[in-house]
Tab-separated table of C-alpha atoms and ligand atoms in Angstrom:
chain	number	residue	atom	x	y	z
A	20	MET	CA	29.098	-36.761	5.792
A	21	THR	CA	32.761	-36.756	4.992
A	22	ASP	CA	34.101	-36.540	8.542
A	23	ASP	CA	32.910	-36.672	12.127
A	24	ARG	CA	33.235	-32.993	12.919
A	25	THR	CA	30.221	-31.171	14.341
A	26	ARG	CA	28.193	-29.865	11.381
A	27	ILE	CA	26.776	-26.374	11.772
A	28	ALA	CA	24.383	-24.912	9.199
A	29	ILE	CA	24.513	-21.113	9.025
A	30	GLY	CA	22.317	-18.574	7.281
A	31	ALA	CA	21.097	-14.984	7.476
A	32	VAL	CA	17.997	-13.110	6.330
A	33	LEU	CA	17.925	-9.508	7.502
A	34	PHE	CA	15.651	-6.605	6.660
A	35	GLU	CA	14.067	-3.931	8.830
A	36	GLY	CA	10.514	-2.973	7.924
A	37	ASN	CA	8.806	0.360	8.560
A	38	SER	CA	5.007	0.612	8.436
A	39	PHE	CA	5.090	4.280	7.443
A	40	SER	CA	7.521	3.962	4.556
A	41	ALA	CA	6.540	3.816	0.900
A	42	VAL	CA	9.892	2.249	-0.001
A	43	ARG	CA	9.306	-1.176	-1.523
A	44	ALA	CA	11.895	-3.932	-1.272
A	45	ASP	CA	12.393	-6.644	-3.862
A	46	LEU	CA	15.169	-9.108	-4.601
A	47	GLU	CA	17.290	-6.312	-6.125
A	48	THR	CA	17.170	-4.515	-2.768
A	49	PHE	CA	18.732	-7.532	-1.086
A	50	LYS	CA	21.345	-7.886	-3.833
A	51	ARG	CA	22.388	-4.272	-3.278
A	52	GLY	CA	23.158	-5.166	0.350
A	53	TYR	CA	24.507	-8.687	0.183
A	54	LEU	CA	22.954	-11.878	-1.080
A	55	VAL	CA	25.178	-14.946	-1.224
A	56	THR	CA	24.474	-18.659	-1.228
A	57	GLY	CA	26.365	-21.881	-0.598
A	58	SER	CA	30.142	-21.572	-0.461
A	59	ASP	CA	29.868	-17.892	-1.462
A	60	VAL	CA	28.554	-17.193	2.051
A	61	ILE	CA	32.058	-17.998	3.239
A	62	GLY	CA	33.933	-16.548	0.267
A	63	GLY	CA	31.856	-13.376	0.161
A	64	LEU	CA	31.509	-12.593	3.841
A	65	GLU	CA	34.335	-14.173	5.845
A	66	HIS	CA	36.365	-10.960	5.851
A	67	SER	CA	33.383	-8.720	6.689
A	68	ALA	CA	32.028	-7.539	10.049
A	69	THR	CA	28.756	-9.445	9.604
A	70	GLU	CA	27.286	-12.114	11.887
A	71	MET	CA	28.206	-14.713	9.274
A	72	ALA	CA	31.877	-13.759	9.486
A	73	GLY	CA	31.777	-14.101	13.269
A	74	ALA	CA	30.066	-17.470	12.946
A	75	ILE	CA	32.606	-18.699	10.408
A	76	SER	CA	35.437	-17.596	12.669
A	77	ALA	CA	33.924	-19.300	15.739
A	78	CYS	CA	33.191	-22.536	13.878
A	79	ARG	CA	36.758	-22.663	12.593
A	80	ALA	CA	38.169	-21.974	16.039
A	81	ALA	CA	36.131	-24.886	17.417
A	82	GLY	CA	36.987	-27.220	14.560
A	83	ALA	CA	33.330	-27.423	13.471
A	84	GLU	CA	32.302	-28.026	9.890
A	85	ILE	CA	30.482	-25.031	8.370
A	86	VAL	CA	27.473	-25.737	6.165
A	87	PRO	CA	26.548	-22.398	4.562
A	88	THR	CA	23.005	-21.944	3.217
A	89	LEU	CA	21.997	-18.386	2.253
A	90	ALA	CA	22.942	-15.015	3.706
A	91	THR	CA	21.394	-11.667	2.841
A	92	HIS	CA	20.788	-8.209	4.279
A	93	GLY	CA	18.455	-5.898	2.407
A	94	GLY	CA	18.873	-2.929	4.737
A	95	ALA	CA	15.580	-1.294	5.633
A	96	GLY	CA	12.460	0.019	3.960
A	97	GLY	CA	8.707	-0.467	3.990
A	98	ARG	CA	7.554	-3.946	3.074
A	99	VAL	CA	9.325	-6.742	1.229
A	100	SER	CA	7.503	-8.207	-1.759
A	101	ALA	CA	6.029	-11.628	-1.102
A	102	ALA	CA	7.907	-12.963	-4.128
A	103	ALA	CA	11.266	-11.772	-2.780
A	104	PHE	CA	10.693	-13.253	0.660
A	105	ASP	CA	9.483	-16.536	-0.832
A	106	THR	CA	12.633	-16.721	-2.961
A	107	LEU	CA	14.932	-16.053	0.005
A	108	LYS	CA	13.063	-18.481	2.220
A	109	ALA	CA	13.077	-21.220	-0.420
A	110	GLY	CA	16.779	-20.623	-1.065
A	111	LEU	CA	17.659	-21.016	2.590
A	112	LEU	CA	15.342	-23.950	3.293
A	113	GLY	CA	16.360	-25.815	0.142
A	114	ARG	CA	20.033	-25.649	1.026
A	115	LEU	CA	19.302	-26.587	4.623
A	116	ARG	CA	17.291	-29.614	3.493
A	117	ASP	CA	20.121	-30.700	1.206
A	118	ALA	CA	22.633	-30.309	4.040
A	119	LEU	CA	20.842	-32.507	6.564
A	120	PRO	CA	21.739	-34.077	8.865
A	121	VAL	CA	23.378	-31.255	10.775
A	122	ASP	CA	24.131	-31.017	14.491
A	123	GLY	CA	23.024	-27.427	14.891
A	124	ILE	CA	21.692	-24.390	13.013
A	125	TYR	CA	22.567	-20.733	13.435
A	126	LEU	CA	20.414	-18.077	11.781
A	127	ALA	CA	21.087	-14.349	11.871
A	128	LEU	CA	17.809	-12.472	11.451
A	129	HIS	CA	16.896	-8.846	11.858
A	130	GLY	CA	13.609	-9.728	13.489
A	131	ALA	CA	11.558	-6.734	12.281
A	132	MET	CA	10.924	-7.584	8.652
A	133	LEU	CA	7.549	-6.788	7.127
A	134	CYS	CA	6.344	-8.500	3.968
A	135	ASP	CA	3.386	-7.839	1.701
A	136	ASP	CA	1.463	-10.694	3.245
A	137	ALA	CA	3.219	-11.233	6.578
A	138	ASP	CA	3.918	-9.191	9.700
A	139	ASP	CA	6.095	-11.909	11.270
A	140	PRO	CA	8.064	-13.434	8.415
A	141	GLU	CA	10.882	-14.446	10.758
A	142	GLY	CA	8.434	-16.512	12.820
A	143	ASP	CA	7.266	-18.102	9.607
A	144	LEU	CA	10.838	-18.848	8.516
A	145	LEU	CA	11.824	-20.326	11.877
A	146	ALA	CA	8.710	-22.520	11.965
A	147	ALA	CA	9.669	-23.871	8.543
A	148	VAL	CA	13.255	-24.465	9.696
A	149	ARG	CA	11.953	-26.335	12.717
A	150	ARG	CA	9.704	-28.498	10.552
A	151	ILE	CA	12.665	-29.486	8.383
A	152	ALA	CA	15.270	-29.860	11.113
A	153	GLY	CA	13.222	-31.515	13.841
A	154	SER	CA	14.753	-31.216	17.286
A	155	VAL	CA	18.188	-29.994	16.169
A	156	PRO	CA	19.293	-26.976	18.254
A	157	VAL	CA	18.570	-23.664	16.480
A	158	VAL	CA	20.254	-20.545	17.825
A	159	VAL	CA	18.986	-17.239	16.432
A	160	SER	CA	20.536	-13.807	16.682
A	161	CYS	CA	18.531	-10.662	16.040
A	162	ASP	CA	19.136	-6.967	15.577
A	163	LEU	CA	18.605	-5.006	18.783
A	164	HIS	CA	15.525	-3.515	17.057
A	165	ALA	CA	13.894	-6.898	16.494
A	166	HIS	CA	10.161	-7.349	16.929
A	167	VAL	CA	10.488	-10.608	18.875
A	168	THR	CA	7.373	-12.745	18.548
A	169	ALA	CA	6.105	-15.837	20.326
A	170	ARG	CA	6.329	-17.742	17.070
A	171	MET	CA	10.034	-16.946	16.787
A	172	LEU	CA	10.650	-18.143	20.335
A	173	ASP	CA	8.460	-21.236	19.844
A	174	ASN	CA	10.788	-22.318	17.070
A	175	ALA	CA	14.212	-21.379	18.445
A	176	THR	CA	16.355	-23.088	21.050
A	177	ALA	CA	17.884	-19.761	22.061
A	178	LEU	CA	17.550	-16.184	20.827
A	179	ILE	CA	20.131	-13.474	21.452
A	180	GLY	CA	20.503	-9.872	20.300
A	181	TYR	CA	23.147	-7.374	19.355
A	182	GLN	CA	24.436	-5.795	22.549
A	183	HIS	CA	25.386	-2.427	21.111
A	184	TYR	CA	23.634	0.475	19.467
A	185	PRO	CA	25.254	1.749	17.236
A	186	HIS	CA	25.498	-1.814	15.926
A	187	GLU	CA	29.235	-2.312	15.991
A	188	ASP	CA	29.112	-5.873	17.356
A	189	THR	CA	27.574	-7.928	14.554
A	190	PHE	CA	30.733	-10.060	14.187
A	191	GLU	CA	30.844	-10.725	17.941
A	192	THR	CA	27.123	-11.573	17.884
A	193	GLY	CA	27.809	-14.332	15.352
A	194	GLN	CA	30.622	-15.638	17.527
A	195	ARG	CA	28.437	-15.623	20.654
A	196	ALA	CA	25.652	-17.458	18.839
A	197	ILE	CA	27.988	-20.208	17.645
A	198	ASP	CA	29.584	-20.562	21.085
A	199	LEU	CA	26.136	-21.024	22.648
A	200	LEU	CA	25.105	-23.441	19.902
A	201	LEU	CA	28.229	-25.610	20.282
A	202	ARG	CA	27.853	-25.753	24.062
A	203	THR	CA	24.218	-26.774	23.592
A	204	ILE	CA	25.154	-29.518	21.115
A	205	ASP	CA	27.837	-30.789	23.489
A	206	GLY	CA	25.303	-30.959	26.317
A	207	ALA	CA	27.317	-28.507	28.398
A	208	VAL	CA	24.239	-26.252	28.697
A	209	ARG	CA	20.494	-26.642	28.273
A	210	PRO	CA	19.070	-23.290	27.123
A	211	VAL	CA	15.696	-22.197	28.457
A	212	MET	CA	14.192	-18.864	27.423
A	213	ALA	CA	11.751	-16.295	28.709
A	214	MET	CA	10.488	-13.024	27.253
A	215	ARG	CA	8.728	-10.068	28.808
A	216	LYS	CA	7.430	-7.334	26.518
A	217	LEU	CA	6.203	-3.847	27.327
A	218	ALA	CA	3.726	-1.762	25.370
A	219	ALA	CA	6.360	0.918	25.001
A	220	ILE	CA	8.315	2.264	22.052
A	221	PHE	CA	11.196	4.680	22.000
A	222	PRO	CA	12.813	6.721	19.238
A	223	PRO	CA	16.104	4.962	18.410
A	224	VAL	CA	17.918	8.302	18.342
A	225	ALA	CA	17.524	8.244	22.148
A	226	CYS	CA	18.466	4.607	22.653
A	227	GLY	CA	22.242	4.507	22.332
A	228	THR	CA	24.020	1.985	24.520
A	229	MET	CA	27.280	3.934	24.488
A	230	VAL	CA	25.988	7.273	25.779
A	231	PRO	CA	24.867	7.903	29.373
A	232	GLY	CA	21.231	6.962	29.974
A	233	PRO	CA	18.861	4.082	30.665
A	234	MET	CA	19.861	2.048	27.613
A	235	ARG	CA	23.507	2.092	28.566
A	236	ASP	CA	22.550	1.136	32.140
A	237	LEU	CA	20.564	-1.747	30.698
A	238	TYR	CA	23.558	-2.834	28.647
A	239	HIS	CA	25.635	-2.968	31.841
A	240	ASP	CA	22.852	-4.786	33.752
A	241	CYS	CA	22.739	-7.501	31.126
A	242	ARG	CA	26.504	-7.929	31.023
A	243	ALA	CA	26.553	-8.184	34.825
A	244	ILE	CA	23.820	-10.855	34.773
A	245	GLU	CA	25.878	-12.848	32.278
A	246	ALA	CA	29.152	-12.295	34.140
A	247	ARG	CA	27.613	-13.576	37.383
A	248	GLY	CA	26.493	-16.711	35.564
A	249	GLU	CA	22.794	-15.997	36.210
A	250	ALA	CA	22.032	-16.299	32.500
A	251	LEU	CA	23.694	-17.575	29.350
A	252	SER	CA	22.422	-14.475	27.568
A	253	ALA	CA	20.406	-11.402	28.533
A	254	SER	CA	19.121	-9.300	25.639
A	255	TYR	CA	16.949	-6.196	25.263
A	256	PHE	CA	14.982	-5.338	22.165
A	257	PRO	CA	13.692	-1.751	22.140
A	258	VAL	CA	12.000	-2.740	18.857
A	259	GLN	CA	12.020	-1.005	15.484
A	260	ALA	CA	9.848	1.924	16.565
A	261	TRP	CA	7.880	2.305	13.336
A	262	LEU	CA	6.032	-0.978	13.246
A	263	ASP	CA	2.319	-0.214	13.315
A	264	LEU	CA	1.486	-3.601	14.835
A	265	GLN	CA	-0.497	-4.397	17.967
A	266	ALA	CA	2.201	-6.767	19.237
A	267	ALA	CA	5.202	-4.469	18.730
A	268	GLY	CA	6.855	-3.397	21.951
A	269	THR	CA	10.069	-3.330	23.938
A	270	ALA	CA	11.168	-6.807	24.998
A	271	ALA	CA	13.749	-8.510	27.169
A	272	VAL	CA	14.735	-12.068	26.319
A	273	VAL	CA	16.769	-14.054	28.819
A	274	VAL	CA	18.332	-17.456	28.196
A	275	THR	CA	19.315	-19.472	31.267
A	276	ASP	CA	20.879	-22.882	31.699
A	277	GLY	CA	17.827	-24.987	32.451
A	278	ASP	CA	16.114	-22.568	34.861
A	279	GLY	CA	12.889	-21.253	33.373
A	280	ALA	CA	11.782	-19.466	36.538
A	281	ALA	CA	15.076	-17.581	36.737
A	282	ALA	CA	14.797	-16.587	33.060
A	283	GLN	CA	11.323	-15.174	33.675
A	284	ALA	CA	12.380	-13.292	36.791
A	285	LEU	CA	15.384	-11.752	35.047
A	286	ALA	CA	13.344	-10.737	31.998
A	287	GLU	CA	10.778	-9.165	34.316
A	288	ARG	CA	13.504	-7.257	36.120
A	289	LEU	CA	14.986	-5.941	32.888
A	290	VAL	CA	11.721	-4.591	31.471
A	291	GLY	CA	11.041	-3.096	34.889
A	292	ARG	CA	14.291	-1.163	34.577
A	293	ILE	CA	13.295	0.069	31.128
A	294	TRP	CA	9.918	1.226	32.385
A	295	ALA	CA	11.507	3.013	35.329
A	296	GLY	CA	13.827	4.899	32.968
A	297	ARG	CA	11.261	5.589	30.241
A	298	HIS	CA	11.123	9.366	30.730
A	299	ASP	CA	14.887	9.632	30.394
A	300	ILE	CA	14.944	7.880	27.018
A	301	ALA	CA	14.558	11.062	25.012
A	302	VAL	CA	16.521	13.693	23.129
A	303	PRO	CA	15.453	17.246	22.336
A	304	LEU	CA	14.211	17.766	18.792
A	305	VAL	CA	14.979	21.135	17.225
A	306	SER	CA	13.191	22.776	14.301
A	307	PRO	CA	15.303	23.213	11.148
A	308	ALA	CA	15.223	27.010	11.473
A	309	ASP	CA	16.363	26.893	15.097
A	310	ALA	CA	19.051	24.327	14.269
A	311	PHE	CA	20.596	26.533	11.577
A	312	SER	CA	20.284	29.549	13.803
A	313	ALA	CA	22.044	27.729	16.670
A	314	GLY	CA	24.809	26.686	14.305
A	315	LEU	CA	25.310	30.219	13.002
A	316	SER	CA	25.525	31.619	16.525
A	317	THR	CA	28.900	29.915	17.039
A	318	ASP	CA	32.198	29.682	15.183
A	319	ASP	CA	32.221	25.949	15.831
A	320	ALA	CA	32.204	23.791	12.724
A	321	PRO	CA	31.008	21.500	11.485
A	322	ILE	CA	27.621	21.299	13.113
A	323	VAL	CA	26.077	17.872	12.549
A	324	LEU	CA	22.368	18.075	11.801
A	325	CYS	CA	20.745	14.701	12.376
A	326	GLU	CA	17.684	14.360	10.147
A	327	CYS	CA	16.752	10.983	11.604
A	328	ALA	CA	13.178	11.127	10.289
A	329	ASP	CA	14.541	10.405	6.811
A	330	ALA	CA	17.000	7.652	7.819
A	331	PRO	CA	17.154	4.899	5.173
A	332	GLY	CA	18.655	2.629	7.831
A	333	ALA	CA	15.333	2.881	9.673
A	334	GLY	CA	13.277	2.356	6.535
A	335	ALA	CA	12.677	5.947	5.402
A	336	ALA	CA	13.228	6.984	1.809
A	337	GLY	CA	16.255	9.240	2.263
A	338	ASP	CA	14.573	11.650	-0.155
A	339	SER	CA	13.819	14.570	2.162
A	340	ALA	CA	14.832	18.019	0.957
A	341	ALA	CA	13.541	19.712	4.107
A	342	LEU	CA	16.990	20.805	5.252
A	343	LEU	CA	17.948	22.016	1.775
A	344	ARG	CA	14.847	24.210	1.843
A	345	ALA	CA	15.682	25.493	5.327
A	346	HIS	CA	19.332	26.083	4.386
A	347	THR	CA	18.438	28.358	1.478
A	348	VAL	CA	16.436	30.521	3.876
A	349	ALA	CA	18.345	30.310	7.156
A	350	ALA	CA	22.007	29.769	6.252
A	351	PRO	CA	22.486	30.333	2.496
A	352	ARG	CA	26.124	31.424	2.817
A	353	SER	CA	27.258	28.463	4.919
A	354	PRO	CA	28.809	25.387	3.317
A	355	MET	CA	26.658	22.302	3.887
A	356	ALA	CA	26.857	18.665	2.810
A	357	MET	CA	23.819	16.425	2.553
A	358	THR	CA	22.266	13.548	0.642
A	359	ILE	CA	18.953	13.288	-1.194
A	360	VAL	CA	17.669	10.245	-3.076
A	361	ASP	CA	16.210	11.470	-6.373
A	362	PRO	CA	16.806	9.288	-9.443
A	363	GLN	CA	15.312	11.790	-11.904
A	364	VAL	CA	17.661	14.548	-10.800
A	365	VAL	CA	20.583	12.116	-11.154
A	366	ILE	CA	19.567	11.365	-14.767
A	367	GLN	CA	19.240	15.071	-15.519
A	368	GLY	CA	22.632	15.837	-13.967
A	369	ARG	CA	24.447	13.024	-15.736
A	370	GLU	CA	23.002	14.136	-19.078
A	371	SER	CA	24.222	17.650	-18.554
A	372	GLY	CA	27.722	16.494	-17.488
A	373	ILE	CA	30.258	17.900	-15.032
A	374	GLY	CA	29.977	21.672	-14.875
A	375	GLY	CA	26.517	21.583	-16.375
A	376	CYS	CA	23.729	23.701	-14.947
A	377	VAL	CA	20.535	21.934	-14.015
A	378	SER	CA	17.312	23.173	-12.474
A	379	GLY	CA	13.905	21.894	-11.536
A	380	VAL	CA	12.587	20.306	-8.389
A	381	ILE	CA	14.367	17.912	-6.047
A	382	GLY	CA	13.303	15.675	-3.189
A	383	HIS	CA	10.297	13.757	-1.845
A	384	ALA	CA	10.037	11.818	-5.086
A	385	ILE	CA	10.039	8.373	-3.457
A	386	ASP	CA	7.786	9.032	-0.470
A	387	PRO	CA	5.771	12.223	-1.185
A	388	ALA	CA	3.770	11.809	2.035
A	389	PHE	CA	6.405	13.616	4.064
A	390	GLY	CA	7.113	16.792	2.140
A	391	ALA	CA	6.990	18.741	-1.087
A	392	PRO	CA	9.843	18.954	-3.607
A	393	VAL	CA	12.131	21.980	-3.487
A	394	ARG	CA	12.773	24.166	-6.529
A	395	TYR	CA	16.507	24.436	-7.186
A	396	ARG	CA	19.181	25.570	-9.608
A	397	GLY	CA	22.564	23.860	-9.343
A	398	THR	CA	25.826	22.878	-10.983
A	399	VAL	CA	27.003	19.315	-11.450
A	400	ARG	CA	30.308	18.940	-9.609
A	401	THR	CA	30.873	15.191	-9.651
A	402	ILE	CA	29.473	12.094	-11.321
A	403	ILE	CA	30.116	8.719	-9.648
A	404	ASP	CA	28.964	5.134	-9.987
A	405	GLY	CA	27.691	5.178	-6.408
A	406	THR	CA	29.637	2.323	-4.854
A	407	PHE	CA	31.806	2.392	-1.765
A	408	ASP	CA	32.989	-0.028	0.919
A	409	TYR	CA	31.662	0.211	4.463
A	410	ARG	CA	34.446	0.638	6.997
A	411	GLY	CA	32.464	-0.755	9.935
A	412	GLY	CA	29.040	-1.323	11.412
A	413	LEU	CA	26.706	-4.115	10.437
A	414	PHE	CA	27.804	-3.905	6.786
A	415	GLY	CA	31.506	-3.581	7.619
A	416	GLY	CA	33.600	-4.814	4.684
A	417	VAL	CA	30.558	-5.039	2.391
A	418	ARG	CA	30.229	-2.956	-0.782
A	419	ALA	CA	27.447	-0.361	-0.807
A	420	ASP	CA	25.530	0.599	-3.926
A	421	MET	CA	23.780	3.986	-4.045
A	422	GLY	CA	23.199	3.582	-7.781
A	423	PRO	CA	24.458	6.224	-10.252
A	424	SER	CA	24.946	9.420	-8.284
A	425	ILE	CA	26.022	13.036	-8.668
A	426	VAL	CA	27.094	15.918	-6.482
A	427	LEU	CA	25.065	19.034	-7.152
A	428	ARG	CA	26.265	22.387	-5.883
A	429	ILE	CA	23.132	24.317	-4.917
A	430	GLY	CA	24.123	27.688	-3.488
A	431	GLU	CA	26.677	26.760	-0.817
A	432	ALA	CA	25.310	23.241	-0.367
A	433	ASP	CA	26.966	20.148	-1.820
A	434	VAL	CA	24.107	17.732	-2.312
A	435	LEU	CA	24.988	14.108	-2.988
A	436	VAL	CA	22.025	13.022	-5.115
A	437	THR	CA	21.714	9.252	-5.382
A	438	SER	CA	19.495	6.941	-7.412
A	439	LYS	CA	18.900	4.552	-4.532
A	440	SER	CA	18.662	4.827	-0.792
A	441	PHE	CA	21.483	3.227	1.154
A	442	TYR	CA	22.366	2.385	4.729
A	443	GLU	CA	24.364	5.288	6.162
A	444	HIS	CA	27.230	4.272	8.434
A	445	HIS	CA	29.810	7.016	8.852
A	446	ASP	CA	31.041	9.349	6.088
A	447	GLU	CA	31.999	6.685	3.511
A	448	HIS	CA	29.408	8.000	1.028
A	449	PHE	CA	30.655	11.589	1.252
A	450	ILE	CA	34.242	10.421	0.767
A	451	ALA	CA	33.182	8.394	-2.279
A	452	ALA	CA	31.608	11.550	-3.695
A	453	GLY	CA	34.690	13.688	-3.037
A	454	ILE	CA	32.952	15.801	-0.392
A	455	ASP	CA	35.209	16.976	2.442
A	456	VAL	CA	33.008	16.907	5.531
A	457	ARG	CA	35.582	18.799	7.571
A	458	ALA	CA	35.273	21.794	5.246
A	459	GLN	CA	31.558	22.198	5.988
A	460	LYS	CA	29.718	24.419	8.408
A	461	PHE	CA	26.784	21.972	8.433
A	462	ILE	CA	26.694	18.233	7.746
A	463	VAL	CA	23.315	16.579	7.384
A	464	VAL	CA	23.243	12.945	8.493
A	465	LYS	CA	20.273	10.696	7.945
A	466	ASN	CA	20.695	8.030	10.612
A	467	HIS	CA	19.675	7.636	14.239
A	468	MET	CA	22.845	6.574	15.994
A	469	ASN	CA	25.865	5.871	13.763
A	470	PHE	CA	26.648	9.597	13.557
A	471	ARG	CA	27.501	9.678	17.245
A	472	ASN	CA	30.525	7.502	16.474
A	473	GLY	CA	31.234	8.689	12.942
A	474	TYR	CA	31.274	12.368	13.824
A	475	ALA	CA	32.383	12.094	17.444
A	476	TRP	CA	35.049	14.661	16.532
A	477	ALA	CA	32.498	17.305	15.486
A	478	PRO	CA	31.937	20.051	18.060
A	479	ARG	CA	28.126	19.959	18.008
A	480	MET	CA	25.282	17.663	17.038
A	481	ILE	CA	21.634	18.702	16.775
A	482	VAL	CA	18.729	16.313	16.203
A	483	VAL	CA	16.374	18.075	13.823
A	484	ASP	CA	12.614	17.648	13.808
A	485	THR	CA	11.418	17.072	10.251
A	486	ALA	CA	8.666	14.880	8.841
A	487	GLY	CA	9.511	11.347	7.772
A	488	ALA	CA	8.740	7.666	8.090
A	489	ALA	CA	11.390	7.381	10.819
A	490	SER	CA	10.445	10.499	12.774
A	491	ALA	CA	11.550	10.551	16.406
A	492	ASN	CA	8.378	12.509	17.001
A	493	LEU	CA	6.355	9.308	17.264
A	494	ARG	CA	3.092	11.113	17.940
A	495	ASP	CA	3.261	12.741	14.505
A	496	LEU	CA	2.803	9.485	12.622
A	497	PRO	CA	-0.547	8.033	11.471
A	498	TRP	CA	-0.813	4.961	13.713
A	499	THR	CA	-3.809	2.751	12.994
A	500	ALA	CA	-3.205	-0.672	14.573
A	501	ARG	CA	-2.517	0.367	18.145
A	502	ASP	CA	-5.503	-0.739	20.234
A	503	ARG	CA	-4.109	-0.482	23.745
A	504	ARG	CA	-2.296	1.926	25.984
A	505	CYS	CA	1.327	2.308	24.981
A	506	PHE	CA	4.120	4.590	26.142
A	507	PRO	CA	4.773	7.376	25.071
A	508	PHE	CA	1.212	7.880	23.801
A	509	GLU	CA	-0.103	7.120	27.260
A	510	ASP	CA	1.698	6.811	30.579
A	511	SER	CA	1.248	5.146	33.947
A	512	PRO	CA	3.373	4.359	36.985
A	513	GLU	CA	2.623	0.679	36.390
A	514	PRO	CA	4.297	-0.896	33.358
A	515	TYR	CA	2.087	-1.630	30.374
A	516	GLY	CA	2.763	-5.357	30.045
A	517	LEU	CA	2.198	-6.522	26.483
A	518	GLU	CA	3.270	-10.124	26.236
A	519	THR	CA	4.972	-12.876	28.165
A	520	TRP	CA	6.598	-15.975	26.795
A	521	PRO	CA	6.142	-18.798	27.586
A	522	ALA	CA	2.508	-17.703	27.396
A	523	GLY	CA	0.681	-17.274	30.649
A	524	GLU	CA	3.719	-17.631	32.862
A	525	GLY	CA	4.875	-14.862	35.110
B	100	ZN	ZN1	18.951	-1.971	14.647
């Protein structure tokens, strides 16, 4: 140690798994998001909107010494290769071991990662951190869609979540985590946690915290609990919906100052509120044909078509051509912008050059389980390297990489064809491709919630019902692991309790 400042180790390992997705994640996937180690965690992320930037800012404000380990976000997909997870875990643990002794540890995790050989890799990581660090306080922040497990809670001093969906508060989450950690180290507070989990899952497209409904009410409930001083933190985790795991459900995690009974009672109250509002956590899903027809019945433009089933940010492949197929039938004369991941079509288009004519089939090349390719004939309008900078959200300030990409004009549709899937925030990708979204009659977005902010100016938004690994039509997916009653597959006036933590209490 070179001085007597409080030493805080920080790190981040984020990835959202999806049991129904064929998209595989390896180390390259994480590098395309961000993957930095040591002092590059500070240099690479301090000006971003990530949790690490918030943590760095809070540590500096408090005069604490920052000990960076490893920080990465691989976005979302199916499962992470065991080799990639082992490399990330070893990288973080090795740097943590070298940094000891520290006074506290802050880790930003997603909380819903799936690996080849592990359904709870975050629990595994936290157990390893605890083994290395002993009794040092460990504060963990998770994505609001975390699959919070007993093993994670067993090995954390306190666990908090993003408060907002869309996730526009990652920076503030890092700040809150560090504030709680520093107060714990100082002895000003003594965090005690409780979790209550329901056997209930909800389509994220219906779970916004900034639109009227039960999730926004829950957001306000939690802030009121904190403001009254009843809890240090009250968090809700309406879980990544597409985890085909017995233990996946909607959780509330409450951290109080030394009062375990109060934490349990508050967590119970919060999941009770969710259960009471369960029927109101829904949005209408419209068939592609009806969505185009509704759009054509008005002069309003653009009409935002949300194809959430194919959202890469929820783990889907981003390769659906379902709305391109529907457009050619239902609205062929209307300008439309959309994205499709199809590396072969990109290669073909780049070989033919700008202005070149290409034809063949497009779409459903990555995850053929959810649709058949569409036959097309198009003209190459633009060729780009596929990078852009996110202007906000959980990757705010980070560079995106869609891989080599082209814009294909197919009829009246401008299709941004990319080599890789990418997290969709607002319209940064369309801007990078030279597509003017305001000139369109239809804009296809492939995310569950960010569009509500990004296209708040658009006169109409329609959530379209297509097939995909992130379908809001949860009943359509091939669940295999579910062995108990779970909303919305079953329903009851009494909540389906799934798990309590500490075990057996409550
Ligand atoms: Zn999330």
